């Protein structure tokens, strides 16, 4: 064997050894692959540019640049764009273009409501087949959950089955953090909490939302609105609701809590306020009883347990009036009120 052949042979052995000993970080590789297949935050567009684009569209001009054409979906929900205008915008879209399609999907998820524009977008996206863009593949594989006629029933089954809002449902849907609080997800969660699902299953979702509060803080009002009504009907779970929503939304009767609860329906607020008033009274009597035990006797006004029972019974019979008194007593000006 010549010297050159020996050198070539040694190089071949070295390459084989290098390949055999190379051990990639599989966890890092999995994270990279998952990120590739996740639909994340869309490209940001200057709001002023969108105003100019909407004005141009409304004037009947159709000589759009490539960038303007891609950004047309962002003006679909502009109040000045009617339903026919929305249909025309979708006709101008090239659904084989990943950049066009990603924008349409993003607009659908973030602006979801009960309007005919949303239904138009849903139907247009639901008929698409063969979408092979890496960031959209999972979304269109889950078309029945996101675009289907029974999407919310399917989303309810998905939330109930996977339990994990973060690693489970969203992983299956291929949605990144940006879309975890999108209006479509809010609507899906609202339906989930109103569905005939065992409460122990439903309460696992608020626990997960609470654990990632910084991500989900914007949808706590929607969750509270649905779950409080469900708990009130079921008659169980009140303590859990009080803990979660009091900690995250505050007291709807006072201070900043009044603003945080504005997005919750009047009926749900009324129920929660009643629960708080009842809990205030429970705490009040616990303080009285605890004080009596420490001093060895009850205060004069509550010397007998029978009188205590009568006070509690009177609260039950006159909830509305007592609620007002309780709210006043425990308000920031409660000391003045008590005097």
Short mmCIF file of C-alpha atoms in Angstrom, two decimals, residues 40-326:
data_model
loop_
_atom_site.label_atom_id
_atom_site.label_comp_id
_atom_site.label_asym_id
_atom_site.label_seq_id
_atom_site.Cartn_x
_atom_site.Cartn_y
_atom_site.Cartn_z
CA UNK A 40 -46.04 31.42 16.36
CA UNK A 41 -46.46 35.17 16.47
CA UNK A 42 -47.13 36.68 13.04
CA UNK A 43 -45.07 39.46 11.51
CA UNK A 44 -46.02 42.79 13.07
CA UNK A 45 -47.43 45.44 10.77
CA UNK A 46 -47.51 49.17 11.45
CA UNK A 47 -51.14 50.15 12.27
CA UNK A 48 -50.73 53.33 10.22
CA UNK A 49 -49.77 51.24 7.19
CA UNK A 50 -52.94 49.21 7.65
CA UNK A 51 -55.05 52.38 7.78
CA UNK A 52 -53.51 53.50 4.49
CA UNK A 53 -54.10 50.04 3.01
CA UNK A 54 -57.76 50.00 4.11
CA UNK A 55 -58.32 53.47 2.61
CA UNK A 56 -56.73 52.35 -0.65
CA UNK A 57 -58.95 49.26 -0.77
CA UNK A 58 -62.09 51.28 -0.04
CA UNK A 59 -61.24 53.70 -2.85
CA UNK A 60 -61.40 50.77 -5.23
CA UNK A 61 -57.69 50.72 -6.01
CA UNK A 62 -56.34 47.25 -6.70
CA UNK A 63 -52.76 47.94 -7.75
CA UNK A 64 -51.34 46.45 -4.55
CA UNK A 65 -47.67 45.82 -3.96
CA UNK A 66 -46.63 42.31 -2.92
CA UNK A 67 -46.38 43.43 0.70
CA UNK A 68 -49.79 45.13 0.62
CA UNK A 69 -51.36 42.04 -0.91
CA UNK A 70 -49.96 39.84 1.87
CA UNK A 71 -51.27 42.24 4.53
CA UNK A 72 -54.82 42.54 3.17
CA UNK A 73 -56.19 39.93 5.65
CA UNK A 74 -55.32 42.28 8.52
CA UNK A 75 -57.96 44.78 7.40
CA UNK A 76 -60.83 42.27 7.06
CA UNK A 77 -62.17 43.16 10.52
CA UNK A 78 -61.87 46.90 9.94
CA UNK A 79 -65.29 48.43 10.65
CA UNK A 80 -65.23 50.15 7.25
CA UNK A 81 -64.82 46.82 5.40
CA UNK A 82 -68.19 45.16 4.82
CA UNK A 83 -68.88 41.49 4.16
CA UNK A 84 -68.52 41.84 0.39
CA UNK A 85 -65.19 43.56 0.93
CA UNK A 86 -64.04 40.65 3.11
CA UNK A 87 -65.03 38.20 0.37
CA UNK A 88 -63.07 40.18 -2.20
CA UNK A 89 -59.98 40.20 0.01
CA UNK A 90 -60.13 36.41 0.30
CA UNK A 91 -60.50 36.13 -3.49
CA UNK A 92 -57.27 38.11 -3.83
CA UNK A 93 -55.42 35.71 -1.53
CA UNK A 94 -53.16 32.99 -2.90
CA UNK A 95 -53.83 30.10 -0.51
CA UNK A 96 -50.89 28.17 -1.95
CA UNK A 97 -48.62 30.91 -0.61
CA UNK A 98 -47.49 30.20 2.96
CA UNK A 99 -47.18 33.91 3.78
CA UNK A 100 -50.75 34.62 2.61
CA UNK A 101 -52.17 31.59 4.37
CA UNK A 102 -50.41 32.25 7.68
CA UNK A 103 -51.90 35.74 7.80
CA UNK A 104 -55.43 34.51 7.10
CA UNK A 105 -55.16 31.85 9.83
CA UNK A 106 -53.73 34.40 12.26
CA UNK A 107 -56.58 36.84 11.60
CA UNK A 108 -59.15 34.07 12.10
CA UNK A 109 -57.68 32.96 15.45
CA UNK A 110 -57.09 36.42 16.93
CA UNK A 111 -60.36 38.06 15.80
CA UNK A 112 -62.73 35.11 16.26
CA UNK A 113 -66.31 36.15 17.02
CA UNK A 114 -69.88 35.34 15.96
CA UNK A 115 -69.81 37.59 12.88
CA UNK A 116 -70.38 36.56 9.28
CA UNK A 117 -66.78 37.58 8.53
CA UNK A 118 -65.50 34.92 10.92
CA UNK A 119 -67.80 32.33 9.38
CA UNK A 120 -66.52 33.29 5.93
CA UNK A 121 -62.91 32.82 7.07
CA UNK A 122 -63.73 29.52 8.78
CA UNK A 123 -65.40 28.04 5.71
CA UNK A 124 -62.63 29.26 3.41
CA UNK A 125 -59.95 27.64 5.58
CA UNK A 126 -61.88 24.44 6.28
CA UNK A 127 -62.05 23.45 2.61
CA UNK A 128 -58.29 23.68 2.09
CA UNK A 129 -56.49 20.38 1.62
CA UNK A 130 -52.88 19.40 1.19
CA UNK A 131 -51.42 22.25 3.25
CA UNK A 132 -47.79 21.24 3.69
CA UNK A 133 -46.23 24.34 5.24
CA UNK A 134 -44.23 23.17 8.26
CA UNK A 135 -45.69 25.83 10.59
CA UNK A 136 -49.28 25.16 9.52
CA UNK A 137 -49.22 21.39 9.14
CA UNK A 138 -50.48 20.63 12.65
CA UNK A 139 -53.20 23.28 12.46
CA UNK A 140 -54.67 21.82 9.30
CA UNK A 141 -54.28 18.29 10.67
CA UNK A 142 -56.53 19.52 13.50
CA UNK A 143 -58.97 21.23 11.13
CA UNK A 144 -61.99 19.64 12.83
CA UNK A 145 -60.98 21.27 16.12
CA UNK A 146 -60.17 24.69 14.64
CA UNK A 147 -62.25 25.09 11.48
CA UNK A 148 -64.83 22.29 11.61
CA UNK A 149 -68.59 22.64 12.00
CA UNK A 150 -68.35 20.99 15.45
CA UNK A 151 -65.11 22.71 16.42
CA UNK A 152 -66.07 23.59 19.98
CA UNK A 153 -67.40 20.14 20.79
CA UNK A 154 -64.12 18.76 19.45
CA UNK A 155 -62.09 21.32 21.41
CA UNK A 156 -63.98 20.37 24.58
CA UNK A 157 -63.04 16.72 24.06
CA UNK A 158 -59.45 17.77 23.41
CA UNK A 159 -59.19 19.86 26.59
CA UNK A 160 -60.84 17.12 28.64
CA UNK A 161 -58.62 14.38 27.21
CA UNK A 162 -55.20 15.97 27.34
CA UNK A 163 -55.81 18.05 30.48
CA UNK A 164 -52.59 19.98 29.88
CA UNK A 165 -53.36 23.32 28.28
CA UNK A 166 -49.70 23.93 27.59
CA UNK A 167 -48.10 20.64 26.58
CA UNK A 168 -51.28 18.85 25.62
CA UNK A 169 -53.99 20.65 23.71
CA UNK A 170 -51.80 23.41 22.32
CA UNK A 171 -49.12 20.93 21.38
CA UNK A 172 -51.64 18.95 19.36
CA UNK A 173 -52.95 22.09 17.68
CA UNK A 174 -49.48 23.40 16.89
CA UNK A 175 -50.20 26.83 18.42
CA UNK A 176 -47.41 28.90 19.95
CA UNK A 177 -47.59 31.12 23.04
CA UNK A 178 -48.90 34.09 21.07
CA UNK A 179 -52.16 32.27 20.26
CA UNK A 180 -52.77 30.79 23.71
CA UNK A 181 -55.00 33.75 24.57
CA UNK A 182 -56.43 34.33 21.09
CA UNK A 183 -60.17 34.98 20.87
CA UNK A 184 -60.71 31.55 19.34
CA UNK A 185 -59.15 29.91 22.41
CA UNK A 186 -61.24 32.12 24.71
CA UNK A 187 -64.38 31.00 22.89
CA UNK A 188 -63.27 27.35 23.07
CA UNK A 189 -62.61 27.59 26.82
CA UNK A 190 -65.94 29.32 27.39
CA UNK A 191 -67.70 26.43 25.68
CA UNK A 192 -65.58 23.92 27.60
CA UNK A 193 -66.67 25.32 30.97
CA UNK A 194 -70.31 25.40 29.89
CA UNK A 195 -70.24 21.85 28.54
CA UNK A 196 -71.39 18.73 30.38
CA UNK A 197 -67.92 17.90 31.67
CA UNK A 198 -67.23 16.72 35.25
CA UNK A 199 -66.20 19.62 37.47
CA UNK A 200 -63.06 17.83 38.62
CA UNK A 201 -61.97 17.80 34.97
CA UNK A 202 -62.94 21.43 34.40
CA UNK A 203 -61.04 22.64 37.47
CA UNK A 204 -57.77 21.20 36.19
CA UNK A 205 -57.73 23.78 33.41
CA UNK A 206 -57.99 26.86 35.71
CA UNK A 207 -55.21 25.37 37.84
CA UNK A 208 -52.98 25.22 34.76
CA UNK A 209 -54.00 28.70 33.66
CA UNK A 210 -53.23 29.95 37.16
CA UNK A 211 -49.80 28.31 37.10
CA UNK A 212 -48.99 30.28 33.93
CA UNK A 213 -50.80 33.44 34.92
CA UNK A 214 -48.51 35.83 33.05
CA UNK A 215 -49.43 34.06 29.80
CA UNK A 216 -53.14 33.61 30.45
CA UNK A 217 -54.01 36.69 32.53
CA UNK A 218 -56.10 38.18 29.71
CA UNK A 219 -58.55 35.27 29.60
CA UNK A 220 -59.27 34.88 33.33
CA UNK A 221 -62.40 37.03 33.02
CA UNK A 222 -63.80 34.74 30.29
CA UNK A 223 -62.98 31.65 32.37
CA UNK A 224 -64.56 33.19 35.48
CA UNK A 225 -67.72 34.11 33.59
CA UNK A 226 -68.32 30.54 32.47
CA UNK A 227 -67.04 28.55 35.44
CA UNK A 228 -68.87 30.56 38.12
CA UNK A 229 -72.21 29.95 36.41
CA UNK A 230 -71.42 26.23 36.05
CA UNK A 231 -70.40 25.93 39.72
CA UNK A 232 -73.51 27.81 40.84
CA UNK A 233 -75.71 25.32 38.96
CA UNK A 234 -73.79 22.31 40.26
CA UNK A 235 -73.67 23.52 43.85
CA UNK A 236 -70.06 22.38 44.36
CA UNK A 237 -66.69 24.00 43.79
CA UNK A 238 -67.49 27.39 45.30
CA UNK A 239 -64.41 27.45 47.55
CA UNK A 240 -62.12 26.70 44.60
CA UNK A 241 -63.69 29.49 42.54
CA UNK A 242 -63.34 31.95 45.41
CA UNK A 243 -59.65 31.15 45.81
CA UNK A 244 -58.68 31.34 42.13
CA UNK A 245 -60.69 34.33 40.98
CA UNK A 246 -60.33 36.43 44.14
CA UNK A 247 -56.54 36.06 43.93
CA UNK A 248 -56.39 36.87 40.21
CA UNK A 249 -59.26 39.32 39.61
CA UNK A 250 -59.63 40.83 43.06
CA UNK A 251 -62.79 41.79 44.94
CA UNK A 252 -65.49 42.99 42.50
CA UNK A 253 -66.96 45.20 45.22
CA UNK A 254 -63.98 47.45 45.85
CA UNK A 255 -61.00 49.19 44.26
CA UNK A 256 -59.28 47.78 41.20
CA UNK A 257 -61.40 44.65 41.39
CA UNK A 258 -64.35 46.61 40.01
CA UNK A 259 -62.43 47.23 36.80
CA UNK A 260 -61.03 43.68 36.54
CA UNK A 261 -64.55 42.23 36.81
CA UNK A 262 -66.06 44.52 34.16
CA UNK A 263 -65.57 41.85 31.49
CA UNK A 264 -67.48 39.28 33.54
CA UNK A 265 -71.24 39.09 33.03
CA UNK A 266 -73.50 40.79 35.57
CA UNK A 267 -75.01 37.43 36.56
CA UNK A 268 -71.62 35.83 37.31
CA UNK A 269 -70.51 38.95 39.24
CA UNK A 270 -73.68 38.86 41.31
CA UNK A 271 -73.13 35.20 42.20
CA UNK A 272 -69.48 35.79 43.11
CA UNK A 273 -70.35 38.81 45.25
CA UNK A 274 -72.93 36.74 47.11
CA UNK A 275 -70.32 34.04 47.74
CA UNK A 276 -67.90 36.68 49.04
CA UNK A 277 -70.52 38.17 51.36
CA UNK A 278 -71.37 34.73 52.73
CA UNK A 279 -67.68 34.05 53.22
CA UNK A 280 -67.23 37.41 54.95
CA UNK A 281 -69.95 36.46 57.42
CA UNK A 282 -68.40 33.01 57.96
CA UNK A 283 -65.04 34.63 58.75
CA UNK A 284 -66.75 37.15 61.03
CA UNK A 285 -68.37 34.42 63.11
CA UNK A 286 -65.13 32.45 63.21
CA UNK A 287 -63.38 35.52 64.64
CA UNK A 288 -66.13 35.96 67.22
CA UNK A 289 -66.04 32.29 68.25
CA UNK A 290 -62.23 32.28 68.32
CA UNK A 291 -62.22 35.35 70.51
CA UNK A 292 -64.76 33.74 72.84
CA UNK A 293 -62.66 30.61 73.23
CA UNK A 294 -59.58 32.64 74.05
CA UNK A 295 -61.43 34.77 76.62
CA UNK A 296 -63.43 31.91 78.03
CA UNK A 297 -66.76 33.50 77.23
CA UNK A 298 -68.79 34.87 74.35
CA UNK A 299 -69.45 38.58 73.88
CA UNK A 300 -72.69 39.78 75.40
CA UNK A 301 -74.43 40.01 72.02
CA UNK A 302 -73.67 36.34 71.26
CA UNK A 303 -73.84 34.65 74.67
CA UNK A 304 -75.75 31.61 73.52
CA UNK A 305 -75.27 29.34 70.55
CA UNK A 306 -79.00 29.62 69.91
CA UNK A 307 -78.62 33.34 69.31
CA UNK A 308 -75.69 32.66 67.00
CA UNK A 309 -77.85 30.22 65.07
CA UNK A 310 -80.63 32.80 64.83
CA UNK A 311 -78.18 35.35 63.44
CA UNK A 312 -77.09 32.87 60.79
CA UNK A 313 -80.68 31.97 59.96
CA UNK A 314 -81.57 35.64 59.66
CA UNK A 315 -78.70 36.06 57.18
CA UNK A 316 -80.09 33.25 55.04
CA UNK A 317 -83.59 34.79 55.02
CA UNK A 318 -82.41 38.29 54.14
CA UNK A 319 -79.46 37.78 51.83
CA UNK A 320 -79.95 40.90 49.75
CA UNK A 321 -80.16 43.35 52.65
CA UNK A 322 -77.46 41.63 54.65
CA UNK A 323 -75.18 41.57 51.62
CA UNK A 324 -75.26 45.36 51.46
CA UNK A 325 -74.47 45.61 55.17
CA UNK A 326 -71.68 43.06 54.88
#
